[in-house]
Coordinates of C-alpha atoms in Angstrom, one line a residue:
Chain A
M1 CA 162.9 140.6 5.3
K2 CA 161.4 141.5 8.7
D3 CA 158.2 142.1 6.9
S4 CA 158.3 138.6 5.4
I5 CA 158.9 137.0 8.7
S6 CA 156.0 138.8 10.4
R7 CA 153.8 137.8 7.5
L8 CA 154.9 134.2 7.8
A9 CA 154.2 134.3 11.5
I10 CA 150.6 135.4 11.0
L11 CA 150.2 132.7 8.3
V12 CA 151.5 130.0 10.6
R13 CA 149.2 131.3 13.3
R14 CA 146.4 131.0 10.8
E15 CA 147.1 127.3 10.5
M16 CA 146.6 127.0 14.2
W17 CA 143.3 128.8 14.0
E18 CA 142.2 126.6 11.1
S19 CA 143.2 123.3 12.7
P20 CA 142.9 123.7 16.5
V21 CA 142.4 120.0 17.0
A22 CA 145.6 119.1 15.4
F23 CA 147.7 121.8 17.0
K24 CA 146.0 122.6 20.3
W25 CA 143.5 120.1 21.5
T26 CA 145.4 116.9 20.7
P27 CA 148.3 117.7 23.2
V28 CA 145.7 118.8 25.7
I29 CA 143.8 115.5 25.3
L30 CA 147.0 113.5 25.6
F31 CA 147.9 115.3 28.8
G32 CA 144.4 114.6 30.2
F33 CA 144.6 111.0 29.1
I34 CA 148.0 110.4 30.8
L35 CA 147.0 112.3 33.9
L36 CA 143.7 110.4 34.2
S37 CA 145.3 107.0 33.7
S38 CA 148.0 107.8 36.3
L39 CA 145.4 108.9 38.8
L40 CA 143.3 105.8 38.0
A41 CA 146.3 103.6 38.6
L42 CA 146.9 105.3 41.9
I43 CA 143.3 104.9 43.0
I44 CA 143.3 101.2 42.0
G45 CA 146.7 100.9 43.7
M46 CA 145.2 102.3 46.9
R47 CA 142.4 99.7 46.9
I48 CA 144.9 96.8 46.7
D49 CA 147.8 98.5 48.5
G50 CA 146.3 100.2 51.5
D51 CA 147.9 103.6 52.3
L52 CA 150.2 102.9 49.3
V53 CA 152.7 101.0 51.6
F54 CA 154.3 99.1 48.8
T55 CA 154.4 102.1 46.5
R56 CA 156.2 104.1 49.2
D57 CA 158.5 101.2 49.9
G58 CA 159.2 101.0 46.2
L59 CA 160.0 104.7 46.1
R60 CA 162.3 104.3 49.1
M61 CA 164.1 101.5 47.3
F62 CA 164.3 103.6 44.2
A63 CA 165.9 106.4 46.2
E64 CA 168.6 104.0 47.4
L65 CA 169.5 102.8 43.9
D66 CA 172.7 103.6 42.2
P67 CA 172.6 107.2 40.8
D68 CA 173.2 105.9 37.3
Q69 CA 170.3 103.5 37.5
R70 CA 168.1 106.2 39.1
R71 CA 168.9 108.5 36.2
L72 CA 168.2 105.8 33.6
F73 CA 164.8 104.9 35.2
A74 CA 163.6 108.3 36.1
S75 CA 164.5 110.0 32.8
G76 CA 163.5 106.9 30.8
A77 CA 160.0 106.7 32.3
L78 CA 159.4 110.4 31.6
F79 CA 161.0 110.2 28.2
S80 CA 158.7 107.4 27.2
I81 CA 155.8 109.7 27.7
S82 CA 157.2 112.1 25.2
A83 CA 157.3 109.2 22.7
L84 CA 153.5 108.9 22.9
F85 CA 153.1 112.7 22.2
H86 CA 155.5 112.5 19.2
Q87 CA 153.9 109.5 17.7
V88 CA 150.4 111.0 17.9
M89 CA 151.8 114.3 16.5
Y90 CA 153.3 112.7 13.4
L91 CA 150.0 110.9 12.8
V92 CA 148.0 114.1 13.1
L93 CA 150.5 116.0 10.9
I94 CA 150.0 113.4 8.1
F95 CA 146.3 114.3 8.0
Y96 CA 146.9 118.0 8.5
L97 CA 149.4 118.3 5.6
A98 CA 147.3 116.1 3.2
G99 CA 144.5 118.6 3.6
S100 CA 146.6 121.8 3.8
L101 CA 146.3 122.9 0.2
Y102 CA 143.1 121.0 -0.6
D103 CA 140.5 122.1 1.9
D104 CA 140.4 125.7 0.7
R105 CA 140.1 124.6 -2.9
R106 CA 137.1 122.4 -1.9
D107 CA 135.2 125.1 0.1
R108 CA 136.3 127.9 -2.4
S109 CA 137.8 130.0 0.3
I110 CA 141.0 129.8 -1.8
L111 CA 139.4 132.8 -3.7
F112 CA 139.7 134.8 -0.5
W113 CA 143.2 133.7 0.3
K114 CA 144.3 134.5 -3.2
S115 CA 142.8 137.9 -3.0
L116 CA 145.4 138.8 -0.3
P117 CA 148.8 140.0 -1.4
V118 CA 150.5 136.7 -0.3
S119 CA 152.7 134.7 -2.7
D120 CA 152.0 131.1 -3.3
T121 CA 155.5 130.2 -2.1
M122 CA 154.7 132.0 1.2
T123 CA 151.4 130.0 1.5
V124 CA 153.1 126.7 1.0
A125 CA 156.0 127.7 3.3
S126 CA 153.5 128.5 6.1
K127 CA 152.0 125.0 5.9
V128 CA 155.4 123.3 6.1
L129 CA 156.6 125.6 8.9
A130 CA 153.4 124.8 10.9
A131 CA 154.3 121.1 10.7
C132 CA 158.0 121.5 11.2
I133 CA 158.1 124.2 13.9
L134 CA 154.7 125.1 15.4
A135 CA 153.6 121.5 16.0
P136 CA 156.8 120.4 17.7
L137 CA 156.7 123.5 20.0
L138 CA 153.1 123.0 21.0
Y139 CA 153.5 119.3 21.6
L140 CA 156.7 119.9 23.6
A141 CA 154.7 122.3 25.8
G142 CA 152.3 119.4 26.3
I143 CA 155.2 117.1 27.2
V144 CA 156.6 119.6 29.7
I145 CA 153.3 120.1 31.5
T146 CA 152.7 116.3 31.6
Q147 CA 156.2 115.5 32.9
I148 CA 156.0 118.2 35.6
T149 CA 152.6 117.0 36.7
L150 CA 153.7 113.4 37.0
L151 CA 156.8 114.4 38.9
L152 CA 154.6 116.4 41.3
I153 CA 152.4 113.4 41.9
A154 CA 155.5 111.3 42.6
T155 CA 156.8 114.1 44.8
V156 CA 153.7 114.0 47.0
I157 CA 154.0 110.2 47.5
G158 CA 157.8 110.6 48.0
L159 CA 157.2 113.1 50.8
F160 CA 155.0 110.6 52.5
A161 CA 157.8 108.0 52.0
D162 CA 160.3 110.4 53.7
I163 CA 162.8 110.4 50.8
N164 CA 164.7 113.4 49.5
V165 CA 162.4 114.0 46.5
F166 CA 164.9 116.5 45.1
S167 CA 167.9 114.2 44.9
A168 CA 165.8 111.0 44.3
L169 CA 163.4 112.3 41.7
W170 CA 163.9 115.7 40.3
V171 CA 167.7 115.5 39.7
P172 CA 167.7 112.1 38.0
A173 CA 164.8 113.1 35.9
N174 CA 167.0 115.7 34.4
L175 CA 164.2 117.6 32.8
P176 CA 166.1 120.6 31.3
K177 CA 168.3 118.2 29.4
Q178 CA 165.3 116.2 28.2
W179 CA 163.5 119.3 27.0
T180 CA 166.5 120.8 25.2
L181 CA 167.1 117.5 23.6
M182 CA 163.5 117.0 22.6
L183 CA 163.4 120.5 21.1
Y184 CA 166.6 119.9 19.2
G185 CA 165.5 116.4 18.2
S186 CA 162.1 117.3 17.0
L187 CA 163.4 120.2 14.9
V188 CA 165.9 117.8 13.3
Q189 CA 163.2 115.3 12.9
G190 CA 161.1 117.8 11.0
L191 CA 163.9 118.2 8.6
W192 CA 164.3 114.5 8.4
L193 CA 160.7 114.0 7.5
L194 CA 160.6 116.9 5.1
P195 CA 160.4 114.7 2.0
I196 CA 157.4 112.9 3.5
Y197 CA 155.8 116.2 4.5
A198 CA 156.5 117.6 1.1
W199 CA 155.0 114.6 -0.6
L200 CA 151.8 115.1 1.4
V201 CA 151.7 118.9 0.6
F202 CA 152.4 118.1 -3.1
C203 CA 149.5 115.7 -3.3
S204 CA 147.4 118.2 -1.5
S205 CA 148.2 120.9 -4.0
W206 CA 146.7 119.1 -7.0
A207 CA 144.5 116.1 -5.9
P208 CA 141.0 116.6 -7.3
R209 CA 139.7 114.8 -4.1
L210 CA 140.8 112.6 -1.2
P211 CA 144.5 113.8 -1.2
I212 CA 145.4 111.5 1.8
L213 CA 144.3 108.5 -0.2
I214 CA 146.3 109.5 -3.2
A215 CA 149.3 110.2 -1.1
V216 CA 149.2 106.7 0.3
L217 CA 148.0 104.8 -2.8
V218 CA 150.6 106.2 -5.2
P219 CA 153.7 105.0 -3.4
L220 CA 151.9 101.8 -2.4
M221 CA 151.1 101.0 -6.1
I222 CA 154.6 102.0 -7.3
G223 CA 156.1 99.9 -4.5
M224 CA 154.0 96.9 -5.4
L225 CA 154.6 97.2 -9.1
Q226 CA 158.4 97.4 -8.4
H227 CA 158.0 94.4 -6.3
F228 CA 156.2 92.3 -8.9
W229 CA 158.3 93.5 -11.7
S230 CA 161.5 92.6 -10.0
F231 CA 160.2 89.3 -8.7
F232 CA 158.9 88.1 -12.0
S233 CA 161.7 89.3 -14.2
N234 CA 164.7 88.4 -11.9
F235 CA 163.2 86.1 -9.3
K236 CA 164.3 88.4 -6.5
L237 CA 163.1 91.2 -4.4
P238 CA 163.8 94.7 -5.7
E239 CA 166.9 96.5 -4.4
V240 CA 165.2 99.9 -4.5
N241 CA 161.6 100.1 -3.5
L242 CA 159.9 103.4 -3.1
L243 CA 157.4 102.2 -0.6
L244 CA 160.0 100.7 1.6
I245 CA 162.2 103.8 1.4
M246 CA 159.3 106.0 2.5
L247 CA 158.3 103.6 5.4
D248 CA 161.9 103.4 6.5
R249 CA 162.1 107.2 6.6
I250 CA 159.0 107.4 8.7
G251 CA 160.1 104.4 10.9
K252 CA 163.3 106.1 11.8
G253 CA 161.5 109.2 12.7
V254 CA 159.0 108.3 15.3
T255 CA 160.7 109.9 18.3
P256 CA 162.8 113.0 18.3
A257 CA 166.0 111.3 19.6
S258 CA 166.5 108.0 17.9
I259 CA 167.7 105.2 20.2
E260 CA 171.3 104.3 19.9
W261 CA 170.9 100.7 19.0
E262 CA 174.6 100.4 18.4
Q263 CA 175.2 101.3 22.0
I264 CA 173.0 98.4 23.2
V265 CA 174.8 96.0 20.9
T266 CA 178.2 97.1 22.1
S267 CA 177.1 97.2 25.7
E268 CA 176.0 93.6 25.5
G269 CA 179.3 92.6 24.0
A270 CA 181.5 94.7 26.3
N271 CA 179.1 94.3 29.2
I272 CA 178.8 98.0 29.8
R273 CA 175.6 99.0 31.6
P274 CA 173.2 101.1 29.5
S275 CA 172.7 104.7 30.6
E276 CA 170.3 107.4 29.8
E277 CA 172.7 108.3 27.0
L278 CA 170.9 105.5 25.2
F279 CA 168.0 107.9 24.3
M280 CA 169.3 111.3 25.4
N281 CA 172.2 111.9 23.3
F282 CA 172.9 115.2 21.6
S283 CA 175.7 113.9 19.4
S284 CA 173.5 111.1 17.9
V285 CA 171.0 113.8 16.9
T286 CA 173.8 115.9 15.4
R287 CA 175.2 113.0 13.6
H288 CA 171.8 112.3 12.2
L289 CA 171.5 116.0 11.1
F290 CA 174.8 115.9 9.2
S291 CA 174.2 112.5 7.5
M292 CA 174.1 112.2 3.8
E293 CA 170.7 110.6 3.9
M294 CA 169.3 113.6 5.7
W295 CA 170.3 116.1 3.0
I296 CA 169.3 113.9 0.1
G297 CA 165.8 113.8 1.7
V298 CA 165.8 117.6 2.2
A299 CA 166.7 118.1 -1.5
I300 CA 163.8 115.8 -2.6
G301 CA 161.5 117.6 -0.2
L302 CA 162.4 121.0 -1.6
A303 CA 161.8 119.7 -5.2
L304 CA 158.4 118.4 -4.2
L305 CA 157.6 121.7 -2.5
T306 CA 158.5 123.6 -5.7
G307 CA 156.0 121.4 -7.5
A308 CA 153.4 122.2 -4.9
V309 CA 154.0 125.9 -5.4
W310 CA 153.6 125.4 -9.1
F311 CA 150.3 123.7 -8.7
R312 CA 149.1 126.2 -6.1
R313 CA 149.8 129.1 -8.5
R314 CA 147.3 127.5 -11.0
A315 CA 144.8 126.4 -8.4
T316 CA 141.4 128.0 -8.3
D317 CA 138.1 127.0 -6.9
N318 CA 137.3 124.3 -9.5
Chain B
M1 CA 148.8 157.2 -17.5
T2 CA 148.5 153.4 -17.7
A3 CA 145.1 151.9 -18.1
T4 CA 143.7 149.9 -15.2
I5 CA 143.0 147.0 -17.5
H6 CA 144.7 146.6 -20.8
A7 CA 144.0 143.4 -22.8
R8 CA 145.0 142.5 -26.3
D9 CA 144.0 139.2 -28.0
L10 CA 143.0 137.7 -24.6
A11 CA 142.0 134.1 -25.2
R12 CA 141.3 131.0 -23.1
R13 CA 139.8 127.7 -24.0
Y14 CA 138.7 124.8 -21.8
G15 CA 139.1 121.7 -24.1
S16 CA 136.9 122.5 -27.1
T17 CA 134.9 125.2 -25.3
V18 CA 136.1 128.8 -26.1
A19 CA 135.7 130.9 -22.9
L20 CA 137.5 134.0 -24.2
D21 CA 137.8 134.5 -28.0
H22 CA 140.6 137.0 -28.6
V23 CA 139.2 139.9 -26.6
D24 CA 140.6 143.4 -26.7
L25 CA 139.7 145.5 -23.7
D26 CA 140.8 148.8 -22.2
V27 CA 139.5 150.1 -18.9
P28 CA 140.8 153.5 -17.7
A29 CA 140.8 154.5 -14.0
G30 CA 137.7 156.0 -12.4
R31 CA 135.1 153.9 -14.2
I32 CA 132.4 151.6 -13.0
V33 CA 132.2 148.9 -15.6
G34 CA 129.4 146.4 -15.9
L35 CA 130.4 143.1 -17.5
I36 CA 127.1 141.5 -18.5
G37 CA 126.5 138.3 -20.3
P38 CA 124.5 135.1 -20.2
N39 CA 125.8 132.1 -18.2
G40 CA 128.9 130.6 -19.7
A41 CA 129.6 133.7 -21.8
G42 CA 133.2 134.0 -20.4
K43 CA 132.5 136.6 -17.7
T44 CA 134.1 134.6 -14.9
T45 CA 137.0 133.5 -17.0
A46 CA 137.7 137.1 -17.9
L47 CA 137.6 138.1 -14.2
K48 CA 139.8 135.2 -13.2
A49 CA 142.3 136.1 -15.8
I50 CA 142.3 139.7 -14.5
L51 CA 142.8 138.4 -10.9
G52 CA 145.6 136.0 -11.8
L53 CA 143.5 133.0 -11.0
T54 CA 143.7 131.4 -14.4
R55 CA 146.1 131.0 -17.3
F56 CA 145.4 132.8 -20.6
D57 CA 146.8 133.5 -24.0
G58 CA 147.5 137.0 -25.3
T59 CA 148.6 140.0 -23.4
L60 CA 146.9 141.3 -20.3
E61 CA 148.1 144.1 -18.0
V62 CA 146.3 145.1 -14.9
L63 CA 147.7 148.2 -13.3
G64 CA 150.8 147.6 -15.3
L65 CA 151.4 144.1 -14.0
D66 CA 150.9 140.7 -15.5
P67 CA 148.3 138.9 -13.3
S68 CA 149.5 135.4 -14.2
K69 CA 153.0 136.2 -12.9
D70 CA 152.6 138.9 -10.3
R71 CA 149.3 138.0 -8.6
D72 CA 150.6 138.7 -5.1
D73 CA 152.0 142.2 -6.0
L74 CA 148.8 142.9 -7.9
M75 CA 146.6 142.1 -5.0
Q76 CA 148.1 145.1 -3.1
D77 CA 145.9 147.2 -5.3
V78 CA 143.1 144.9 -6.3
C79 CA 140.2 143.6 -4.2
F80 CA 137.8 140.9 -5.1
I81 CA 134.4 139.7 -3.9
A82 CA 133.2 136.5 -5.5
D83 CA 129.7 135.2 -6.4
V84 CA 129.6 133.0 -3.4
A85 CA 130.6 133.8 0.2
V86 CA 134.3 132.7 0.1
L87 CA 135.4 133.8 3.5
P88 CA 136.8 130.7 5.3
R89 CA 134.0 129.1 7.3
W90 CA 136.2 127.9 10.2
A91 CA 137.4 131.4 11.0
R92 CA 136.1 133.9 13.5
V93 CA 135.3 137.5 12.5
W94 CA 138.2 138.9 14.6
Q95 CA 140.6 136.4 13.1
I96 CA 139.7 137.4 9.5
I97 CA 140.2 141.1 10.4
E98 CA 143.5 140.3 12.2
L99 CA 144.7 138.3 9.1
T100 CA 143.8 141.0 6.6
E101 CA 145.4 143.7 8.7
K102 CA 148.7 141.8 9.1
L103 CA 148.8 140.7 5.4
H104 CA 147.4 143.7 3.6
P105 CA 149.5 146.8 3.8
R106 CA 146.6 149.0 2.6
F107 CA 144.1 147.8 5.1
D108 CA 142.7 150.3 7.6
R109 CA 141.2 148.6 10.7
A110 CA 139.3 151.7 11.8
I111 CA 137.4 151.9 8.6
C112 CA 136.5 148.3 8.7
M113 CA 135.3 148.6 12.3
K114 CA 133.2 151.6 11.3
Y115 CA 131.3 149.6 8.7
L116 CA 131.0 146.5 10.9
A117 CA 129.5 148.7 13.7
R118 CA 126.5 149.3 11.4
T119 CA 125.8 145.6 11.1
K120 CA 124.8 142.9 13.6
I121 CA 128.0 141.0 13.1
K122 CA 129.7 140.0 16.4
H123 CA 133.5 139.8 16.5
K124 CA 133.5 136.5 18.2
S125 CA 131.2 134.8 15.7
K126 CA 132.4 132.1 13.4
I127 CA 131.8 132.8 9.8
R128 CA 129.9 129.5 9.5
A129 CA 127.4 130.9 12.0
L130 CA 126.7 134.1 9.9
S131 CA 124.0 134.3 7.3
K132 CA 124.9 134.7 3.7
G133 CA 124.0 138.4 3.9
M134 CA 126.2 139.0 6.9
I135 CA 129.1 137.3 5.2
V136 CA 128.8 139.6 2.3
Q137 CA 128.5 142.6 4.7
L138 CA 131.7 141.4 6.4
H139 CA 133.5 140.9 3.1
L140 CA 132.4 144.4 1.9
A141 CA 133.6 145.9 5.2
L142 CA 137.0 144.3 4.7
V143 CA 137.2 145.4 1.1
M144 CA 136.0 149.0 1.7
A145 CA 138.8 149.3 4.3
I146 CA 141.4 148.5 1.7
D147 CA 142.7 151.4 -0.3
A148 CA 142.7 149.6 -3.6
K149 CA 142.7 150.8 -7.2
L150 CA 140.5 148.1 -8.7
L151 CA 137.6 146.3 -7.1
V152 CA 136.3 143.3 -8.9
L153 CA 132.8 142.1 -8.0
D154 CA 131.6 138.8 -9.4
E155 CA 127.8 138.5 -8.7
P156 CA 128.4 140.0 -5.3
T157 CA 124.7 140.2 -4.3
L158 CA 123.6 136.8 -5.6
G159 CA 121.1 135.3 -3.1
L160 CA 120.7 138.4 -1.0
D161 CA 117.4 140.1 -0.4
I162 CA 116.6 143.4 -2.0
L163 CA 117.4 145.5 1.1
F164 CA 120.9 144.1 1.3
R165 CA 121.4 144.6 -2.4
K166 CA 120.3 148.3 -2.4
Q167 CA 122.5 149.0 0.6
F168 CA 125.4 147.2 -0.9
Y169 CA 125.5 149.4 -4.0
S170 CA 124.7 152.6 -2.2
N171 CA 127.7 152.0 0.2
L172 CA 129.9 151.2 -2.7
L173 CA 128.9 154.3 -4.7
N174 CA 128.7 156.8 -1.9
E175 CA 131.5 155.8 0.3
Y176 CA 134.0 153.9 -1.7
F177 CA 134.1 155.0 -5.3
D178 CA 136.2 157.9 -6.5
E179 CA 138.1 159.1 -9.6
Q180 CA 141.1 157.0 -8.8
R181 CA 139.3 153.8 -8.4
T182 CA 137.8 151.4 -10.9
I183 CA 135.0 148.9 -10.2
L184 CA 134.3 146.0 -12.4
I185 CA 131.0 144.3 -11.8
T186 CA 129.3 141.2 -13.2
T187 CA 125.8 140.6 -12.3
H188 CA 122.5 139.2 -13.6
Q189 CA 120.5 141.8 -11.7
V190 CA 121.2 144.4 -14.3
E191 CA 118.4 146.8 -13.2
E192 CA 120.2 147.3 -9.9
V193 CA 123.5 148.4 -11.3
E194 CA 122.6 150.2 -14.5
H195 CA 122.2 153.6 -12.8
I196 CA 125.7 153.4 -11.3
L197 CA 127.6 152.2 -14.3
T198 CA 129.7 154.5 -16.4
D199 CA 130.7 151.8 -18.9
L200 CA 128.9 148.7 -20.2
I201 CA 130.3 145.6 -21.8
F202 CA 128.2 142.8 -23.2
I203 CA 130.0 139.5 -23.6
K204 CA 128.7 136.5 -25.5
D205 CA 130.5 133.3 -26.5
G206 CA 133.8 134.8 -25.4
K207 CA 133.4 137.9 -27.6
L208 CA 132.6 141.4 -26.6
I209 CA 129.3 142.4 -28.3
L210 CA 129.2 145.8 -26.9
N211 CA 131.9 147.9 -25.1
D212 CA 131.1 151.6 -24.6
T213 CA 130.4 154.3 -22.1
M214 CA 126.9 154.7 -20.9
D215 CA 126.7 158.2 -22.4
D216 CA 127.7 156.9 -25.9
I217 CA 125.2 154.0 -25.5
Y218 CA 122.4 156.4 -24.8
E219 CA 123.4 158.5 -27.7
R220 CA 123.6 155.5 -30.0
Y221 CA 120.5 153.6 -29.0
T222 CA 117.0 155.0 -28.8
E223 CA 113.8 153.3 -27.8
V224 CA 110.5 154.4 -29.1
M225 CA 107.0 153.5 -28.0
V226 CA 105.4 153.7 -31.4
K227 CA 101.8 154.9 -31.9
P228 CA 99.6 152.1 -33.2
G229 CA 99.3 153.7 -36.7
D230 CA 103.0 154.1 -37.2
V231 CA 104.2 150.5 -36.6
D232 CA 104.8 149.7 -40.2
E233 CA 106.7 152.9 -40.8
A234 CA 108.8 152.2 -37.7
R235 CA 109.6 148.7 -39.1
S236 CA 110.7 150.1 -42.4
M237 CA 113.4 152.1 -40.5
N238 CA 115.3 148.9 -39.8
P239 CA 114.9 148.6 -36.0
L240 CA 117.3 146.4 -34.0
H241 CA 114.5 144.9 -32.0
E242 CA 110.8 145.0 -31.5
R243 CA 108.7 144.0 -28.6
V244 CA 105.1 144.4 -27.5
L245 CA 104.1 145.7 -24.1
F246 CA 100.4 146.1 -23.2
G247 CA 99.6 146.2 -26.9
R248 CA 102.1 149.0 -27.6
H249 CA 105.0 148.3 -29.9
I250 CA 108.4 149.3 -28.7
F251 CA 111.2 149.5 -31.1
L252 CA 114.9 149.9 -30.5
F253 CA 116.9 151.8 -33.0
E254 CA 120.7 152.2 -33.5
R255 CA 121.9 155.6 -34.7
A256 CA 118.5 156.6 -36.1
D257 CA 117.3 160.1 -36.9
V258 CA 115.9 161.2 -33.6
S259 CA 113.6 163.9 -35.1
R260 CA 111.9 161.3 -37.2
L261 CA 111.6 158.9 -34.3
D262 CA 110.0 161.7 -32.3
E263 CA 107.1 161.8 -34.8
L264 CA 106.5 158.1 -34.4
G265 CA 106.0 158.1 -30.7
E266 CA 107.4 158.5 -27.3
I267 CA 111.2 158.4 -27.1
H268 CA 113.2 157.2 -24.1
K269 CA 116.5 155.8 -23.1
P270 CA 116.7 152.0 -23.5
S271 CA 117.2 150.1 -20.3
V272 CA 120.3 147.9 -20.1
S273 CA 118.1 144.8 -19.9
D274 CA 116.2 145.8 -23.0
L275 CA 119.5 146.4 -24.8
F276 CA 120.7 143.0 -23.5
V277 CA 117.7 141.2 -25.0
A278 CA 118.0 143.1 -28.3
L279 CA 121.7 142.6 -28.8
M280 CA 122.3 139.3 -27.1
G281 CA 118.9 137.6 -27.6
D282 CA 118.7 134.5 -29.7
R283 CA 117.9 135.6 -33.2
A284 CA 115.8 132.6 -33.9
A285 CA 113.8 133.2 -30.8
D286 CA 113.3 136.8 -31.9
A287 CA 112.1 135.8 -35.3
E288 CA 109.7 133.4 -33.8
A289 CA 108.3 136.1 -31.5
H290 CA 108.0 138.3 -34.5
A291 CA 106.0 135.7 -36.3
D292 CA 103.7 135.3 -33.3
I293 CA 103.0 139.0 -33.4
E294 CA 102.2 138.8 -37.1
G295 CA 99.9 135.9 -36.3
V296 CA 98.0 137.8 -33.7
R297 CA 97.6 140.8 -36.1
A298 CA 96.3 138.5 -38.8

């Protein structure tokens, strides 16, 4: 058991060595992009707003806001940054997974990997774990560094504005809660997207070429056929459409903590002011985790992964 | 003791092409077996079946395991170098060593480092930056550091220069091979391996044409460079093959009376490549060559 875990760990590390752009450089580039655009905004701001008078005034006004409002804005602004990281991550993972069991067949290095005493199940598991655990952890590290850097910039301006940066910025940002929630949320999200990930890995395990195209075209064709069939036979749109189910699954899974739309609807009706609970809500993630839809997806995902292992066992260099 | 490789009725077809035609094969431990055959004869298919890389019909046991089911267990005791450099091109040398060490329980890093120290390979280099010869050296260093029972080499020295090839086989023979180990080699460069082989297998159209130890083969086949006057007599003794070299006729006999052959001319051991041509050569092409010889004489 312990042996299997340490073997899995080195296999997952192997994934990072093979795809440094997907796992390492993309978060670094995102950090650089956000930092540069913030600094650029400040520099342009200084041109228009000499000595940042208005910016400092704005911060002062912000510091005098209602604590609830401060929490909503401070954590909301920082949380929205994480959304960018996560959206890019899921996009990168689609390409990573589609190539995961294909690239070594193409360049024949599969002959080396298969000469190691590693089971095909273990190989497939390492690809899925890299997507479900390694990527969220590395992108979370990117988020943490970006958020701290941005808060530090705001702190410097805040010090010039003579506000209590601690109570005005750091406390309402509520970083520990954000990070825990993101960690929890992105792990749950990995499980939620397992059927999509597994589909990509499955296509990657047998596609003779262009696995990404096959992975997209197959559901697209099936979805369109279902559409036409249903439309021409019954004059109505299909009730069950594979493509829409898959898109729905991805659409619900863009950020780690899904926004509580219900809360907004009720808050409008009851005139309750929205709080940061809108997007930082452990119980909504937990509810998501224990939903029926989640576990049906996980079952489909495991079935597809079993198929991927079956194909992997038969795969050689040609 | 179980045989290293034990195959009965081993068969594999690709569509209408027969790659392995009901082959029986036994390889005991401590042998160096050359599997020789023309392109498309079924060599690679046989190796792939042994390594658990392809499906097959019939029974096959390698070190007591079924390769199609227990590849990962089997690979604890089997190593493999393929005809092309198959080390992943994106990896760095130290990463490959690290991976092999963590994933292969019988890998000894110190031995690997000892072999690498003799080469110009740098630990930080990417595989894609290494020459073909260096990649083979690295792969050989990895494999020699693994305490395996069976080593499978599929055209390991293809595309390497003669210095590399000589060094490759001398490392293998002097520092790796012992009575517990078995090495299975396929190659086209027969001359380079024939002095290290203990067993020889010829394969053609998925069938084993020859499967014997080298000692038996030298006992069974005799080559005679016949004196010009005795050519007709030699022909009457039903030779397997006849060729002409610098105007001298060279005949290959199977199980012939050595004392009689001695009178006909100079006797020597046939080389593996001559045997190959005699046993595997196209009969039609042989007959044609023969007719040409007759033509020249007339």
